[in-house]
Short mmCIF file of C-alpha atoms in Angstrom, two decimals:
data_model
loop_
_atom_site.label_atom_id
_atom_site.label_comp_id
_atom_site.label_asym_id
_atom_site.label_seq_id
_atom_site.Cartn_x
_atom_site.Cartn_y
_atom_site.Cartn_z
CA MET A 1 1.13 48.85 35.85
CA ALA A 2 2.10 45.50 35.18
CA SER A 3 5.55 46.28 35.24
CA ILE A 4 4.99 47.54 38.90
CA GLY A 5 3.63 44.49 39.88
CA GLN A 6 6.89 42.42 38.15
CA ASN A 7 9.26 45.04 40.08
CA ARG A 8 8.02 43.83 43.33
CA TYR A 9 10.50 41.61 45.19
CA PRO A 10 8.92 38.33 45.94
CA ASP A 11 7.09 37.48 49.41
CA ARG A 12 9.32 35.04 51.38
CA LEU A 13 9.52 33.44 54.73
CA PRO A 14 13.01 34.82 56.21
CA ASP A 15 15.83 32.55 56.11
CA PHE A 16 15.41 30.42 59.81
CA LEU A 17 19.40 29.34 59.50
CA ASN A 18 21.00 32.91 59.32
CA ALA A 19 22.15 35.00 62.54
CA GLY A 20 20.87 37.62 61.81
CA VAL A 21 17.31 36.35 61.59
CA TRP A 22 17.87 35.22 65.11
CA ALA A 23 19.35 38.32 66.52
CA ARG A 24 16.72 40.01 65.16
CA SER A 25 13.82 37.93 66.28
CA VAL A 26 15.56 37.86 69.71
CA LEU A 27 15.78 41.48 69.83
CA LEU A 28 12.16 42.05 68.70
CA VAL A 29 10.14 39.68 71.23
CA THR A 30 12.33 40.84 74.15
CA ALA A 31 10.88 44.01 73.15
CA LEU A 32 7.46 43.53 73.07
CA CYS A 33 7.83 41.55 76.21
CA PHE A 34 9.59 45.14 78.77
CA ALA A 35 6.55 46.55 76.36
CA ALA A 36 3.52 44.38 77.73
CA SER A 37 5.97 44.71 81.20
CA LEU A 38 5.80 48.68 80.81
CA ALA A 39 1.57 48.94 80.35
CA ARG A 40 0.88 46.00 82.95
CA ALA A 41 3.34 46.28 85.88
CA PRO A 42 1.00 48.35 88.88
CA HIS A 43 4.18 50.89 89.12
CA TRP A 44 7.88 51.36 87.66
CA GLN A 45 9.48 49.41 90.73
CA ALA A 46 8.14 46.70 89.95
CA VAL A 47 8.00 46.97 86.01
CA PRO A 48 11.79 44.22 86.07
CA ASP A 49 10.53 41.69 88.00
CA ASP A 50 7.81 41.68 85.89
CA PHE A 51 10.07 41.76 83.19
CA VAL A 52 12.68 39.17 83.95
CA GLU A 53 8.94 36.43 84.41
CA VAL A 54 7.95 36.84 80.88
CA VAL A 55 11.13 37.19 79.51
CA ALA A 56 11.81 34.01 81.11
CA VAL A 57 8.35 32.37 79.72
CA THR A 58 9.08 33.50 76.70
CA LEU A 59 13.06 32.91 75.27
CA PRO A 60 12.94 29.49 75.63
CA ALA A 61 8.89 29.19 73.62
CA LEU A 62 11.36 31.85 71.42
CA VAL A 63 14.53 29.61 71.12
CA LEU A 64 12.16 26.28 70.26
CA TRP A 65 10.32 28.09 67.40
CA LEU A 66 13.41 28.71 66.08
CA LEU A 67 15.42 25.85 66.03
CA ALA A 68 12.47 23.95 64.65
CA ALA A 69 12.15 26.66 62.08
CA ALA A 70 15.60 26.54 61.10
CA ALA A 71 15.87 22.08 61.33
CA LEU A 72 11.97 22.81 58.90
CA ASN A 73 13.66 25.83 56.69
CA ARG A 74 14.36 24.01 53.39
CA LEU A 75 10.79 22.71 53.71
CA LEU A 76 9.20 25.69 54.79
CA GLN A 77 11.28 27.82 52.03
CA ARG A 78 9.23 25.12 49.47
CA LEU A 79 5.32 26.38 50.35
CA SER A 80 3.87 29.22 49.37
CA TYR A 81 4.29 32.79 50.74
CA ALA A 82 1.12 32.20 52.83
CA GLY A 83 1.58 28.27 53.29
CA GLY A 84 4.35 29.30 54.64
CA LEU A 85 3.38 32.04 56.95
CA SER A 86 0.57 29.08 58.19
CA ALA A 87 2.80 26.84 58.43
CA ALA A 88 5.65 28.88 61.00
CA ALA A 89 2.70 30.19 62.77
CA ALA A 90 1.15 26.62 64.08
CA LEU A 91 4.86 26.12 64.61
CA ALA A 92 5.19 28.47 67.18
CA VAL A 93 1.74 27.36 68.52
CA LEU A 94 3.15 24.15 69.08
CA CYS A 95 6.37 25.54 70.91
CA ALA A 96 4.82 27.45 73.42
CA LEU A 97 2.59 24.85 74.68
CA GLY A 98 5.09 22.27 74.34
CA VAL A 99 7.46 25.09 76.84
CA ARG A 100 3.91 25.26 78.81
CA GLN A 101 4.15 21.98 79.35
CA ALA A 102 7.43 20.59 80.25
CA ALA A 103 7.74 23.98 83.13
CA SER A 104 4.16 22.73 84.49
CA TRP A 105 5.99 19.19 84.76
CA MET A 106 9.09 21.35 86.57
CA GLN A 107 7.16 22.81 88.56
CA ASP A 108 4.12 20.35 89.62
CA SER A 109 1.92 23.44 88.73
CA ASP A 110 -0.47 24.99 86.45
CA VAL A 111 2.10 28.12 84.34
CA GLY A 112 -0.91 29.68 83.28
CA ASP A 113 -3.35 29.35 80.10
CA ALA A 114 -3.12 27.64 77.45
CA PRO A 115 -5.54 29.48 74.88
CA ARG A 116 -3.44 32.49 75.84
CA GLN A 117 0.25 31.06 76.04
CA ALA A 118 -1.21 29.84 71.64
CA ALA A 119 -2.48 33.44 71.88
CA LEU A 120 0.63 35.23 72.78
CA ALA A 121 3.20 33.00 71.13
CA LEU A 122 0.67 33.65 67.47
CA PHE A 123 0.63 37.40 68.54
CA ALA A 124 4.75 36.74 68.52
CA ALA A 125 5.56 35.27 65.46
CA ALA A 126 3.04 37.37 63.77
CA ALA A 127 5.28 40.11 65.27
CA VAL A 128 8.43 38.23 63.51
CA LEU A 129 7.04 37.65 60.60
CA GLY A 130 5.53 40.76 59.53
CA PHE A 131 8.57 42.38 60.85
CA PHE A 132 10.68 40.49 58.00
CA HIS A 133 8.30 41.10 55.58
CA LEU A 134 8.57 44.82 55.77
CA ARG A 135 12.67 44.85 56.42
CA GLY A 136 12.28 42.96 53.32
CA ARG A 137 10.46 45.55 50.91
CA ALA A 138 12.08 48.06 53.21
CA LEU A 139 15.44 46.79 51.49
CA SER A 140 13.96 46.12 48.16
CA PRO A 141 11.30 48.99 46.98
CA ALA A 142 11.67 50.41 43.37
CA LEU A 143 14.36 53.11 44.90
CA THR A 144 16.75 50.09 44.83
CA GLU A 145 15.40 49.01 41.95
CA ALA A 146 16.27 52.53 40.37
CA ARG A 147 19.51 52.30 41.28
CA LEU A 148 19.81 49.24 39.89
CA GLN A 149 18.81 50.45 36.96
CA ALA A 150 20.44 53.58 36.90
CA LEU A 151 23.50 51.79 37.34
CA GLN A 152 22.92 49.74 34.37
CA ALA A 153 21.93 52.10 32.07
CA ARG A 154 25.26 53.66 33.52
CA ILE A 155 27.19 50.78 31.66
CA ARG A 156 25.40 49.67 29.26
CA PRO A 157 26.01 52.60 26.35
CA HIS A 158 30.05 54.00 27.79
CA PHE A 159 30.65 49.89 27.63
CA LEU A 160 28.45 49.36 24.57
CA PHE A 161 29.69 51.70 22.21
CA ASN A 162 33.04 51.19 22.98
CA SER A 163 33.00 47.17 22.47
CA ILE A 164 31.34 47.92 19.32
CA ASN A 165 33.94 50.14 18.02
CA ALA A 166 36.47 47.53 19.24
CA VAL A 167 34.35 44.37 17.46
CA LEU A 168 34.70 46.59 14.23
CA SER A 169 38.20 46.99 14.56
CA LEU A 170 38.06 43.16 13.96
CA VAL A 171 35.22 42.81 11.63
CA ARG A 172 38.06 42.05 8.58
CA THR A 173 41.07 40.96 10.07
CA GLU A 174 40.51 38.51 12.86
CA PRO A 175 36.29 37.68 12.02
CA ARG A 176 35.71 34.74 13.69
CA ARG A 177 37.26 36.50 16.93
CA ALA A 178 34.86 39.51 15.86
CA GLU A 179 32.06 37.03 15.88
CA ALA A 180 33.11 35.25 19.13
CA ALA A 181 32.96 39.29 20.57
CA LEU A 182 29.65 39.91 19.66
CA GLN A 183 28.60 36.26 21.28
CA ASP A 184 29.50 37.68 24.75
CA MET A 185 28.50 41.18 23.82
CA ALA A 186 25.00 39.56 23.32
CA GLU A 187 25.58 37.14 26.29
CA LEU A 188 26.16 40.23 28.56
CA PHE A 189 24.01 42.22 27.29
CA ARG A 190 21.07 39.31 28.20
CA VAL A 191 21.91 39.25 31.93
CA LEU A 192 21.38 43.28 32.33
CA MET A 193 18.58 43.32 30.81
CA ALA A 194 16.61 39.96 32.64
CA ASP A 195 14.96 40.13 35.81
CA ASN A 196 18.13 40.00 38.00
CA ARG A 197 16.20 39.43 41.65
CA GLN A 198 16.82 35.66 42.20
CA LEU A 199 20.00 33.93 43.58
CA VAL A 200 22.85 32.52 40.91
CA PRO A 201 25.16 30.04 40.74
CA LEU A 202 28.99 31.78 41.71
CA ALA A 203 29.92 29.78 38.30
CA ASP A 204 27.24 31.98 36.07
CA GLU A 205 28.38 34.83 37.00
CA VAL A 206 32.27 34.56 36.96
CA ARG A 207 31.94 32.88 33.19
CA LEU A 208 29.64 36.61 32.62
CA CYS A 209 32.63 38.48 34.31
CA ARG A 210 35.11 36.29 31.97
CA GLN A 211 32.97 37.27 28.88
CA TYR A 212 33.36 40.85 30.22
CA LEU A 213 36.85 41.34 30.45
CA GLU A 214 37.67 39.71 27.51
CA LEU A 215 35.81 42.03 26.16
CA GLU A 216 37.53 45.20 27.39
CA GLN A 217 40.94 43.17 26.72
CA LEU A 218 39.95 43.66 22.97
CA ARG A 219 39.67 47.20 23.15
CA LEU A 220 42.74 47.86 25.75
CA GLY A 221 44.95 45.17 25.39
CA GLU A 222 48.53 44.46 26.78
CA ARG A 223 47.01 47.49 29.49
CA LEU A 224 45.01 45.49 30.84
CA ARG A 225 46.26 41.96 32.59
CA VAL A 226 43.71 39.60 34.26
CA GLN A 227 44.22 37.68 37.47
CA TRP A 228 42.25 34.42 37.82
CA HIS A 229 42.59 32.47 40.99
CA ALA A 230 39.27 30.94 41.00
CA ASP A 231 40.72 27.00 41.69
CA LYS A 232 39.20 26.93 44.89
CA MET A 233 35.79 28.38 44.17
CA PRO A 234 32.15 26.29 44.89
CA ARG A 235 31.57 26.45 41.77
CA ASP A 236 27.24 25.96 42.87
CA ALA A 237 26.81 28.90 45.65
CA MET A 238 24.45 31.05 45.28
CA MET A 239 24.86 34.76 45.01
CA PRO A 240 22.77 37.37 44.16
CA PRO A 241 23.58 38.41 40.02
CA LEU A 242 25.64 41.53 38.56
CA VAL A 243 27.87 41.46 41.96
CA LEU A 244 30.76 41.33 40.63
CA GLN A 245 30.56 42.86 36.44
CA PRO A 246 29.75 46.18 38.11
CA LEU A 247 33.16 45.98 40.64
CA LEU A 248 35.10 45.04 37.60
CA GLU A 249 33.64 47.58 35.48
CA ASN A 250 34.61 50.35 37.83
CA ALA A 251 38.18 47.97 38.30
CA VAL A 252 38.72 48.31 34.20
CA ASN A 253 38.15 52.37 33.77
CA HIS A 254 39.34 53.60 36.77
CA GLY A 255 42.17 51.35 37.75
CA VAL A 256 43.34 50.71 33.64
CA GLU A 257 41.89 52.83 31.16
CA SER A 258 42.45 56.27 33.11
CA SER A 259 46.03 55.09 33.40
CA ALA A 260 49.18 55.04 30.47
CA GLU A 261 50.55 51.96 32.64
CA PRO A 262 49.49 48.72 32.53
CA GLY A 263 47.61 47.83 35.35
CA VAL A 264 46.63 44.36 36.96
CA VAL A 265 43.04 43.87 37.86
CA SER A 266 42.80 40.19 39.77
CA ILE A 267 40.30 38.19 41.24
CA ASN A 268 40.72 35.89 44.07
CA ILE A 269 37.63 33.65 45.00
CA TYR A 270 37.79 30.96 47.90
CA GLU A 271 35.45 29.23 50.58
CA VAL A 272 36.60 29.19 53.83
CA ARG A 273 34.17 27.65 56.77
CA GLY A 274 31.19 27.75 55.38
CA GLU A 275 31.74 31.24 53.64
CA VAL A 276 32.40 32.70 50.56
CA HIS A 277 35.01 35.19 49.73
CA VAL A 278 35.65 37.53 46.44
CA MET A 279 38.24 39.57 46.75
CA LEU A 280 39.07 42.06 44.01
CA ARG A 281 41.79 44.30 43.05
CA ASN A 282 43.07 46.85 40.59
CA PRO A 283 45.60 49.98 40.58
CA TYR A 284 44.72 52.86 42.88
CA ARG A 285 45.00 56.38 41.54
CA GLN A 286 45.76 59.32 44.44
CA ASP A 287 43.07 61.81 42.21
CA GLY A 288 40.06 60.48 44.17
CA ALA A 289 38.18 59.35 40.87
CA HIS A 290 38.32 55.82 42.09
CA HIS A 291 36.17 56.54 44.96
CA GLY A 292 33.61 58.81 43.13
CA GLY A 293 33.05 55.87 40.74
CA ASN A 294 32.74 52.98 43.28
CA LYS A 295 30.60 54.62 45.47
CA MET A 296 27.49 53.51 43.46
CA ALA A 297 27.73 50.36 43.04
CA ILE A 298 29.11 49.84 46.29
CA GLY A 299 25.87 50.60 47.74
CA ASN A 300 23.80 48.90 45.24
CA ILE A 301 25.68 45.70 45.91
CA ARG A 302 25.86 46.24 49.95
CA GLU A 303 22.16 45.98 50.26
CA ARG A 304 21.39 43.30 47.48
CA LEU A 305 23.31 40.86 49.74
CA ALA A 306 21.44 42.40 52.68
CA LEU A 307 18.68 41.66 51.08
CA HIS A 308 19.48 38.11 50.68
CA PHE A 309 21.60 37.02 53.05
CA ASP A 310 20.90 39.60 56.29
CA ALA A 311 24.13 40.06 58.41
CA GLU A 312 25.67 36.77 57.50
CA ALA A 313 27.26 38.96 53.98
CA ALA A 314 29.67 41.83 53.64
CA LEU A 315 31.86 43.99 51.38
CA GLU A 316 34.72 46.19 52.49
CA SER A 317 36.98 48.20 50.24
CA ARG A 318 40.45 49.56 51.34
CA VAL A 319 43.07 51.30 49.69
CA ARG A 320 45.87 48.24 50.36
CA GLU A 321 49.69 48.68 49.27
CA GLY A 322 49.01 50.88 45.95
CA ALA A 323 46.05 48.93 45.02
CA TYR A 324 42.24 49.35 45.76
CA GLN A 325 40.32 46.37 47.28
CA VAL A 326 37.27 44.75 46.80
CA HIS A 327 36.46 42.13 49.41
CA ILE A 328 32.80 40.43 49.70
CA ARG A 329 32.32 37.66 52.16
CA PHE A 330 28.18 35.46 51.78
CA PRO A 331 27.20 32.04 53.36
CA TYR A 332 27.79 28.76 50.62
CA VAL A 333 24.38 28.48 49.88
CA ARG A 334 24.48 25.81 47.62
CA ALA A 335 22.17 25.13 44.35
CA PRO A 336 19.40 23.65 44.59
CA ALA A 337 19.45 19.74 42.98
CA PRO A 338 17.46 20.44 39.74
CA ALA A 339 20.06 23.14 38.83
CA ASP A 340 23.33 21.40 39.60
CA GLU A 341 21.84 18.70 36.91
CA GLY A 342 21.57 21.10 34.31
CA LYS A 343 25.58 22.46 34.82
CA ALA A 344 28.15 21.35 33.00
CA PRO A 345 30.73 19.47 34.82
#
């Protein structure tokens, strides 16, 4: 029973700086306003006018709440989940009352009962926060984590046996290289078996991928050629763990290992206008095996990117000029200050 609780994704507030959170909040509250107009309008012809009237009062308060929550986003995220909910709800009430007071000054008349406005603001905030709570649970149920565990289980035996055989071939001739390879294996499997639900620095993910590719080069030798383009990589950018390594494994297995010819796997990482871009390329075969091998990894990665970054992250894959290309983009979220201080330059 304890393992079930440990596997549950932690409750947290939505990221109020995320454009997807804003869009979904506006759509949800607009839908609630329309439902309210349907319920209280005396006849169908009165619904449009009533809807416009309700939206004219509700949306300004909602936008003000989202702006205030975005400004206080870092503080809200530091609170406990219950404390963050309470603070966000109180902020919604204050914004609604502020909009009511501003409308009263502009119209020089009473614009509605203040307690009723506060109750409606609480209801709208509860609906928005409840929606994102349920959405987070829907994106990270046991099924999603089971997919990740199945993906890792597929990686471990195949990679483990091949790596052990490669290391055994070096034990007598190159003992130091064999020792370094075993250390890389230990680090890689430590990460694979860890609790991988929180964001990690991009530099850590890249280091893990380098270790993985070095182990594969022990086995494939000159057949595997790796090109890193990471000079413009933002090392402190945060990303979900185990995003790149499964894609690189598929790139090696289906783009290089399955062919007798040498193959190039290239990794290009850079930042543009507040977004981190990762481009992976490898040789493409026309037999369709590559597509099937990547389907599970890409589906899992899309789910985790959506869980952490909502609509601001994306993963695209395509065949171009004889190569299979995967393009990942996500917002440049910097690592917290304590983590930065502990990192080596």
